[in-house]
CSV table of C-alpha atoms and ligand atoms in Angstrom, one decimal:
chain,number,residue,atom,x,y,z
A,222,UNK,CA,-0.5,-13.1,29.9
A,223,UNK,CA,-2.9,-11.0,27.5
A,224,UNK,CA,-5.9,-9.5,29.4
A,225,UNK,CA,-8.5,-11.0,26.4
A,226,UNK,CA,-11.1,-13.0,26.1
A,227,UNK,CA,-11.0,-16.6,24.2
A,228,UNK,CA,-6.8,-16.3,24.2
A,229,UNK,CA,-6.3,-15.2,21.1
A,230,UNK,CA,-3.3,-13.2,20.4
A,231,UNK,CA,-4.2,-9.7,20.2
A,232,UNK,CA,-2.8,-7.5,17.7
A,233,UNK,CA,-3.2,-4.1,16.5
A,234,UNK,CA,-2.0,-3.2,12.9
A,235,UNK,CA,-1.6,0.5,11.2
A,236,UNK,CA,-2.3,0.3,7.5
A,237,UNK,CA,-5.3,-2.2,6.4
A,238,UNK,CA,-2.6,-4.2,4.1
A,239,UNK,CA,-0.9,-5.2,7.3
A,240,UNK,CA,-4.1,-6.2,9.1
A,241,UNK,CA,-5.2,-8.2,6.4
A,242,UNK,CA,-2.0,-10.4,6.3
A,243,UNK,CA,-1.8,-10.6,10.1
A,244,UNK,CA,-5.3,-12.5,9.9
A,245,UNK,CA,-4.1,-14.3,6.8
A,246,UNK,CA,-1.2,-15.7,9.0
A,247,UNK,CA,-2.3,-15.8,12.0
A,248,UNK,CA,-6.0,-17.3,11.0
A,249,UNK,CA,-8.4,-17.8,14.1
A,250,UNK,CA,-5.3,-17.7,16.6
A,251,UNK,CA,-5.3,-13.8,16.3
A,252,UNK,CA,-7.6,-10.7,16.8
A,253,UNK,CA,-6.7,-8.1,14.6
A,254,UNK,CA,-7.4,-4.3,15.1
A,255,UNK,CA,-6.9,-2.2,12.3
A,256,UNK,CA,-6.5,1.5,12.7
A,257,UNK,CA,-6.8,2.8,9.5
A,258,UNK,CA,-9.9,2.0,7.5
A,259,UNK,CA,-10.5,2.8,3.9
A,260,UNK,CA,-9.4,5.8,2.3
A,261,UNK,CA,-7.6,6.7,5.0
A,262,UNK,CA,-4.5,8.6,4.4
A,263,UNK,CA,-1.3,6.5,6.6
A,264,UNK,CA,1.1,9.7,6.3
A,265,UNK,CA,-1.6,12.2,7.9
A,266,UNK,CA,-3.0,9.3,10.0
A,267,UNK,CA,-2.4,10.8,13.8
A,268,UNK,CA,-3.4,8.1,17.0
A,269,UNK,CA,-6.8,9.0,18.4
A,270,UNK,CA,-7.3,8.1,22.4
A,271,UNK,CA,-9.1,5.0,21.7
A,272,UNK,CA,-6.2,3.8,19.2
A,273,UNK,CA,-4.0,5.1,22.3
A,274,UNK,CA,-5.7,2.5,24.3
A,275,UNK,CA,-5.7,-0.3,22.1
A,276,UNK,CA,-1.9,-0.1,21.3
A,277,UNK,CA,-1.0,-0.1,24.9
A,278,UNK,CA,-3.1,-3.2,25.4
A,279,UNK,CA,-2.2,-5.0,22.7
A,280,UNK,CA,-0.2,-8.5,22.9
A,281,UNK,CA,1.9,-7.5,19.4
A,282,UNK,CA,1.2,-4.0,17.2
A,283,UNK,CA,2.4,-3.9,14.3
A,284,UNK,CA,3.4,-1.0,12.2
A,285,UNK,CA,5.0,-0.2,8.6
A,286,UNK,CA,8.1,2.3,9.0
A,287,UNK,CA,10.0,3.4,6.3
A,288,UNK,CA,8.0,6.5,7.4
A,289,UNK,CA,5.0,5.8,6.6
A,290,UNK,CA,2.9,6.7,9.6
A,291,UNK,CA,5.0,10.5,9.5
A,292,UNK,CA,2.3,11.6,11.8
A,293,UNK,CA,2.8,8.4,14.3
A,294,UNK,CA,6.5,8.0,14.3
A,295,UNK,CA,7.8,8.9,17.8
A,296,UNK,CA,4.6,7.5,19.7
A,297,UNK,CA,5.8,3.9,18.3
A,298,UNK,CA,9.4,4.8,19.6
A,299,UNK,CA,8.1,5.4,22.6
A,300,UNK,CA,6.1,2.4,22.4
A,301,UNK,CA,8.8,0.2,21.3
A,302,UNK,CA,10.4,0.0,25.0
A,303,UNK,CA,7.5,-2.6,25.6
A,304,UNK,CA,8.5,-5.1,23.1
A,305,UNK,CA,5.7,-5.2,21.6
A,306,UNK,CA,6.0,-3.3,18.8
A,307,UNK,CA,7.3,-4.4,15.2
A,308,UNK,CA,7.8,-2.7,12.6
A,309,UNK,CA,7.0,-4.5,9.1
A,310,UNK,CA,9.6,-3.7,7.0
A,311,UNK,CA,12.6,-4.0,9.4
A,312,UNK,CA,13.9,-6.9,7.6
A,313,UNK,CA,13.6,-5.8,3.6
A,314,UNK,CA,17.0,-5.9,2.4
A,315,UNK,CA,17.9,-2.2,1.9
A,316,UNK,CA,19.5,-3.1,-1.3
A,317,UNK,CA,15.7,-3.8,-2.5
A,318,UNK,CA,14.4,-0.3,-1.4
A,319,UNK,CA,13.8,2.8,-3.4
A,320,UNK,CA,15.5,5.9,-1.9
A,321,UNK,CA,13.8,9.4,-2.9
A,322,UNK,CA,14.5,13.2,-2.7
A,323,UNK,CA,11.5,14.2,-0.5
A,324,UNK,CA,13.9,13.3,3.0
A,325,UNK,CA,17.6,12.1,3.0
A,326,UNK,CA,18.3,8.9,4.2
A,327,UNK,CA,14.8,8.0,4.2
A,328,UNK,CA,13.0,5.0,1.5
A,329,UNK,CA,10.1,5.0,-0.3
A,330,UNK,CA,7.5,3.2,1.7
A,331,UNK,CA,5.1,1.9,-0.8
A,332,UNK,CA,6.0,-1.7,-0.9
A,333,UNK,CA,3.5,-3.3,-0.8
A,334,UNK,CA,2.6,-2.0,-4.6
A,335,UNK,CA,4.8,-4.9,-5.4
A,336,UNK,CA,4.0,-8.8,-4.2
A,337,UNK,CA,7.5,-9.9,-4.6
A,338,UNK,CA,8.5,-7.3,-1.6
A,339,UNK,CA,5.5,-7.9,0.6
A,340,UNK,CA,6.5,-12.1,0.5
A,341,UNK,CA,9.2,-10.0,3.2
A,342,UNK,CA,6.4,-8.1,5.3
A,343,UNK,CA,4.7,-11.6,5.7
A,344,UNK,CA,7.4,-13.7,7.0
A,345,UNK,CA,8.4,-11.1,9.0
A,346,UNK,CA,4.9,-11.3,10.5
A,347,UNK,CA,4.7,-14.7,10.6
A,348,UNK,CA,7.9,-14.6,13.2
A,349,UNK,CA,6.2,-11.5,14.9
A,350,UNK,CA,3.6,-14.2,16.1
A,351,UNK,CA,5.2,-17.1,16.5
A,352,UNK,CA,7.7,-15.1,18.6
A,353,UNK,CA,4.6,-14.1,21.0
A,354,UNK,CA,2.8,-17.6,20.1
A,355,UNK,CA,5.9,-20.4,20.0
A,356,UNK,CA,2.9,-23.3,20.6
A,357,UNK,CA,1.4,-22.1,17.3
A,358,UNK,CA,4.5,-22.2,15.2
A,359,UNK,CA,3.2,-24.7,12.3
A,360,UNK,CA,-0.7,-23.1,12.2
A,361,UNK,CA,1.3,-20.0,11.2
A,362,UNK,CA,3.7,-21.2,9.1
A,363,UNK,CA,1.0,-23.4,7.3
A,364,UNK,CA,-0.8,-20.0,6.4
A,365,UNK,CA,2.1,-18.0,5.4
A,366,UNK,CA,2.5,-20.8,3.0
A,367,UNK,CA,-0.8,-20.5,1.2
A,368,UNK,CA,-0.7,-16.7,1.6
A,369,UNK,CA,2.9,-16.5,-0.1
A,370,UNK,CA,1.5,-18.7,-3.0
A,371,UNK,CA,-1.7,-16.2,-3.4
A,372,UNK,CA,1.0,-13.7,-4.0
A,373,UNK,CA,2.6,-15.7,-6.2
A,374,UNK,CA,0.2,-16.0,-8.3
A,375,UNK,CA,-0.7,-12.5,-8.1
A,376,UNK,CA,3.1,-11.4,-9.4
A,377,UNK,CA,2.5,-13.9,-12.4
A,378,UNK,CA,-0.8,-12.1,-12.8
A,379,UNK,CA,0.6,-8.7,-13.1
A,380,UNK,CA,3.4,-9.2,-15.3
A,381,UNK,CA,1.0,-10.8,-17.4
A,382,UNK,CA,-1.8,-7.9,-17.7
A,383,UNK,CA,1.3,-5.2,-17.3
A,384,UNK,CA,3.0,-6.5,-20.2
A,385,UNK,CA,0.2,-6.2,-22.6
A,386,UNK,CA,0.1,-2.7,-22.1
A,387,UNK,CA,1.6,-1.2,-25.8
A,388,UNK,CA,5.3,0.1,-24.5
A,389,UNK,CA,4.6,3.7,-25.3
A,390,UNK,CA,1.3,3.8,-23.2
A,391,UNK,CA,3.3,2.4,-19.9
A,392,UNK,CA,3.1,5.5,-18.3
A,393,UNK,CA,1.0,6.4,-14.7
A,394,UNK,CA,0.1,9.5,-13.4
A,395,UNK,CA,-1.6,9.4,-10.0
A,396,UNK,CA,-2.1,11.7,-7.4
A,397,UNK,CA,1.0,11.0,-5.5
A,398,UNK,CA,4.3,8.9,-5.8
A,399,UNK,CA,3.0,5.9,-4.1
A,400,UNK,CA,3.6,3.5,-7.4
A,401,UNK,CA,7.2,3.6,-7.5
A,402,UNK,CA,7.7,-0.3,-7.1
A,403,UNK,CA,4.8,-0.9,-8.9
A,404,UNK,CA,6.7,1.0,-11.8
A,405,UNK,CA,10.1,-0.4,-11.4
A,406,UNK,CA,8.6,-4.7,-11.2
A,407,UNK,CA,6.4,-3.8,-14.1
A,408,UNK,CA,8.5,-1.2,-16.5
A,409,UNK,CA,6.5,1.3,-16.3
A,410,UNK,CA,7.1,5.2,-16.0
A,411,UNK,CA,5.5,6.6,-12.5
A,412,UNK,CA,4.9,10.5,-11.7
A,413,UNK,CA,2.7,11.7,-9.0
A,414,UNK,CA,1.5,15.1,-9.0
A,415,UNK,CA,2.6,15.1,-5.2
A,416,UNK,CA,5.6,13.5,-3.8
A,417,UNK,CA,6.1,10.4,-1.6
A,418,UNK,CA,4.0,11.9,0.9
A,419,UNK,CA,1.1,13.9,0.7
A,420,UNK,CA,2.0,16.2,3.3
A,421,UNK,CA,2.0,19.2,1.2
A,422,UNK,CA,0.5,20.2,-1.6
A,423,UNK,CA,1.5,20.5,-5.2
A,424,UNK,CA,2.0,24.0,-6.5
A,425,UNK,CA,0.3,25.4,-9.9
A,426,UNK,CA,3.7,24.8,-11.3
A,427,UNK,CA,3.8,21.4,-11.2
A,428,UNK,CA,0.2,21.1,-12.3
A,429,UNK,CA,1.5,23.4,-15.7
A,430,UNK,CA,4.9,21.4,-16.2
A,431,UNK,CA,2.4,18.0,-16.4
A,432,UNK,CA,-0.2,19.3,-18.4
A,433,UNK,CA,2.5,20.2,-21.4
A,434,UNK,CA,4.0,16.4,-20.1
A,435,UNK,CA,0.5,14.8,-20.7
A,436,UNK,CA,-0.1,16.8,-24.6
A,437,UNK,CA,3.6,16.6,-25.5
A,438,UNK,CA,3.2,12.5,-25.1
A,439,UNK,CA,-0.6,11.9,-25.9
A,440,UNK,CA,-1.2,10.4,-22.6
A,441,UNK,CA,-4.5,9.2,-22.6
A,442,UNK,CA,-5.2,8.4,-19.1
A,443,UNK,CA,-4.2,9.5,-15.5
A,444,UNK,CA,-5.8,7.9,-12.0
A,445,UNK,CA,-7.2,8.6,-9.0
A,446,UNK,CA,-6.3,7.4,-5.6
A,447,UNK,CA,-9.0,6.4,-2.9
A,448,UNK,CA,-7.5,8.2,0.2
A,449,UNK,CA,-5.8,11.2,-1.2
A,450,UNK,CA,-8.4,14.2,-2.9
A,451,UNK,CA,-8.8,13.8,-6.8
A,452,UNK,CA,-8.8,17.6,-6.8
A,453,UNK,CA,-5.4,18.1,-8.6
A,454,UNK,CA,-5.8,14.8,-10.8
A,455,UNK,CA,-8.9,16.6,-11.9
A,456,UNK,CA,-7.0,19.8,-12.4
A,457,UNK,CA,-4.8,18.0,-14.8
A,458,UNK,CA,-7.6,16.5,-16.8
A,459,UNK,CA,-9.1,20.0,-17.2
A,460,UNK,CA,-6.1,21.6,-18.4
A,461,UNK,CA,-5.4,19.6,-20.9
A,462,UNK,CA,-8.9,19.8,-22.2
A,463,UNK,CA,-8.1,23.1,-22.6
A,464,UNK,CA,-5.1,22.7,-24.7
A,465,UNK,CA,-7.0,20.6,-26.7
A,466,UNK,CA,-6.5,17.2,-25.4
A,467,UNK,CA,-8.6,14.5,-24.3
A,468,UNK,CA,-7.4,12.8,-20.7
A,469,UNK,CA,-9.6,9.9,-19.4
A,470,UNK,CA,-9.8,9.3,-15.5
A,471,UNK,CA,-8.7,5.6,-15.7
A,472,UNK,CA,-10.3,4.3,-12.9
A,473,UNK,CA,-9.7,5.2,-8.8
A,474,UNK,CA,-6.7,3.2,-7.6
A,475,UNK,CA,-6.1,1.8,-4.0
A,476,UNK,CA,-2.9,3.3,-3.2
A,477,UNK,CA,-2.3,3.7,0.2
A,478,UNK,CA,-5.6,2.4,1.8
A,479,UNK,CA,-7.6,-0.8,0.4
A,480,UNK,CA,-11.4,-1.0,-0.2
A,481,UNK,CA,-14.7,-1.7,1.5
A,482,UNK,CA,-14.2,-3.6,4.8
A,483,UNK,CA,-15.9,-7.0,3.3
A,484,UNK,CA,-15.6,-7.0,0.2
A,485,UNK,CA,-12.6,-8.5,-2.3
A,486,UNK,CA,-11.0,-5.6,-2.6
A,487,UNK,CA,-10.9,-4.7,1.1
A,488,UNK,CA,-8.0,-6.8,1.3
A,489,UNK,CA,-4.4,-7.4,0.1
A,490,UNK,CA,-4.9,-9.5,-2.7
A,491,UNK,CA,-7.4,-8.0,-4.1
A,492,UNK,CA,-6.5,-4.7,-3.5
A,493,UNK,CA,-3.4,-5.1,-5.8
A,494,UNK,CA,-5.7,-7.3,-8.1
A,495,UNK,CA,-8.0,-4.1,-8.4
A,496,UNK,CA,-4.9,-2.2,-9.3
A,497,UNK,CA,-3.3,-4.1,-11.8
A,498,UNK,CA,-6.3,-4.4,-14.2
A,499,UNK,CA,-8.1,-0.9,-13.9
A,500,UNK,CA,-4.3,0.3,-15.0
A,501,UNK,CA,-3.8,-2.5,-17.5
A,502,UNK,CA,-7.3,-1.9,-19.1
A,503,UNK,CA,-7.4,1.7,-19.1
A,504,UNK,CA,-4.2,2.0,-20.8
A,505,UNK,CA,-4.3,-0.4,-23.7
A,506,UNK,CA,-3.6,-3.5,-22.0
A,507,UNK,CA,-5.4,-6.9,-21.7
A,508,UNK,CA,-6.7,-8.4,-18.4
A,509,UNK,CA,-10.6,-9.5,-17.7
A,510,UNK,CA,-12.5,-6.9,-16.0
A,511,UNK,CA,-13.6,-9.4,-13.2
A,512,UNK,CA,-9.4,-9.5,-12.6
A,513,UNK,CA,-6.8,-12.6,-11.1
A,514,UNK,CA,-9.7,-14.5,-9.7
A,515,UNK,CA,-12.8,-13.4,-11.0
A,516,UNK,CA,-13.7,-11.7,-7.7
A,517,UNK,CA,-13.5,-8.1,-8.6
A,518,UNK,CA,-16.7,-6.1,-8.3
A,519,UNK,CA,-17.1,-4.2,-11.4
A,520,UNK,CA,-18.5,-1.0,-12.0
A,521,UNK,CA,-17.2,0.4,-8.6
B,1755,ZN,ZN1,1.6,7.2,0.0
């Protein structure tokens, strides 16, 4: 039996997006650590001793894969013995994942850019729990339904504010690759000055091949991301300049972190809400700057 107070399940999550949709499903059944707060970078994250001590003690922990968590990868192996450990995206069809060049036989692990893949990482959640909670089998079904029809809502959303984006301005340039799903739901073009990870840095070259990109196709906007450094997004803007062409930051998108602990944008939802109209707005589309709900916080 867990070793807790009040008998609620105890769980420990990696990424915020995952510890936000444990406590969506699980509701006041579960405790939810999360180890990685906001802007806090899941492929450099490495396991501190009090993480070390919470993820032995937990009841479930539950991690991405696909890996994410580089940094964390063979302490959740080792881990895994206790069966207690799940990881997230075990049960996404492969057919539905984006391979990439950075490592062979490895996937692009941004899903959750696109609601229609994370409806996956939730039901596999929801029979995380109910496996270590059979008596609360309904309470977490019952939530999984309302949180699947949130993200519903929020797929309808986003094809709705993608789509009025002009076709030639359906271009994003962030500071790494994370938006790969987001481009292929949505039809737009994604490059990322970095590559799927941001374990190493991007050389001058690259900087110099999308600067000529950026003039050569009158982009008018690029992004920067809330846990990796806007340095070489910034680089970009100021080459262009000098070549005579005007880039706009578009606005700071959540890529592989969420916001503020507390507010709307600190969780799933409205993490991806955030997403889809700073990109829709700053590039030509239509979408109200208050977003899906009218929960955004504007001017942040
Ligand atoms: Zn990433």
């Amino acid at each position: 039996m867990p070793a807790f107070a009040a008998g609620k399940l105890q769980v420990v999550a990696t990424t915020g997006m995952i510890a936000d949709t444990a406590r969506r499903i699980g509701g006041d059944l579960v405790a939810v650590k999360g180890l990685m707060g906001p802007g806090v970078d899941p492929h450099a994250y490495r396991q501190t001793r009090t993480d070390i001590v919470a993820l032995t003690k937990a009841d479930l922990v539950l991690w991405h894969g696909l890996y994410l968590e580089a940094q964390m990868e063979e302490f959740f192996h080792k881990l895994e013995k206790r069966g207690t450990v799940v990881a997230v995206t075990d049960t996404l069809p492969k057919a539905l994942l984006r391979g990439h060049d950075d490592y062979e036989d490895k996937f692009d692990p941004h899903v959750w850019m696109d609601p229609k893949l994370w409806v996956f990482v939730a039901e596999r959640i929801r029979d995380a729990l109910t496996e270590k909670m059979p008596e609360a089998a309904a309470q977490f079904e019952a939530n999984t339904v309302e949180f699947l029809a949130e993200l519903n809502a929020l797929s309808d959303y986003a094809a709705n504010a993608l789509t009025s984006v002009p076709q030639e301005a359906r271009i994003l340039l962030t500071a790494h690759d994370a938006f790969g799903y987001f481009g292929q739901a949505y039809g737009f073009e994604v490059m990322g000055i970095q590559g799927i990870s941001t374990e190493s840095e991007a050389g001058l070259n690259r900087i110099g091949e999308l600067v000529d990109m950026l003039v050569a196709r009158q982009i008018g906007a690029v992004f920067v991301e809330s846990s990796v450094s806007d340095r070489s997004i910034r680089a970009l803007v100021e080459g262009a300049a000098v070549k005579g062409h005007d880039v706009a930051i578009g606005g700071e998108l959540y890529s592989d972190a969420m916001g503020a602990e507390g507010t709307y944008e600190g969780t799933y939802v409205g993490m991806i809400d955030h997403n889809i109209t700073v990109i829709s707005r700053a590039l030509g589309g239509q979408a109200p700057v208050r977003g899906m709900s009218g929960d955004l916080t504007v001017g942040s």
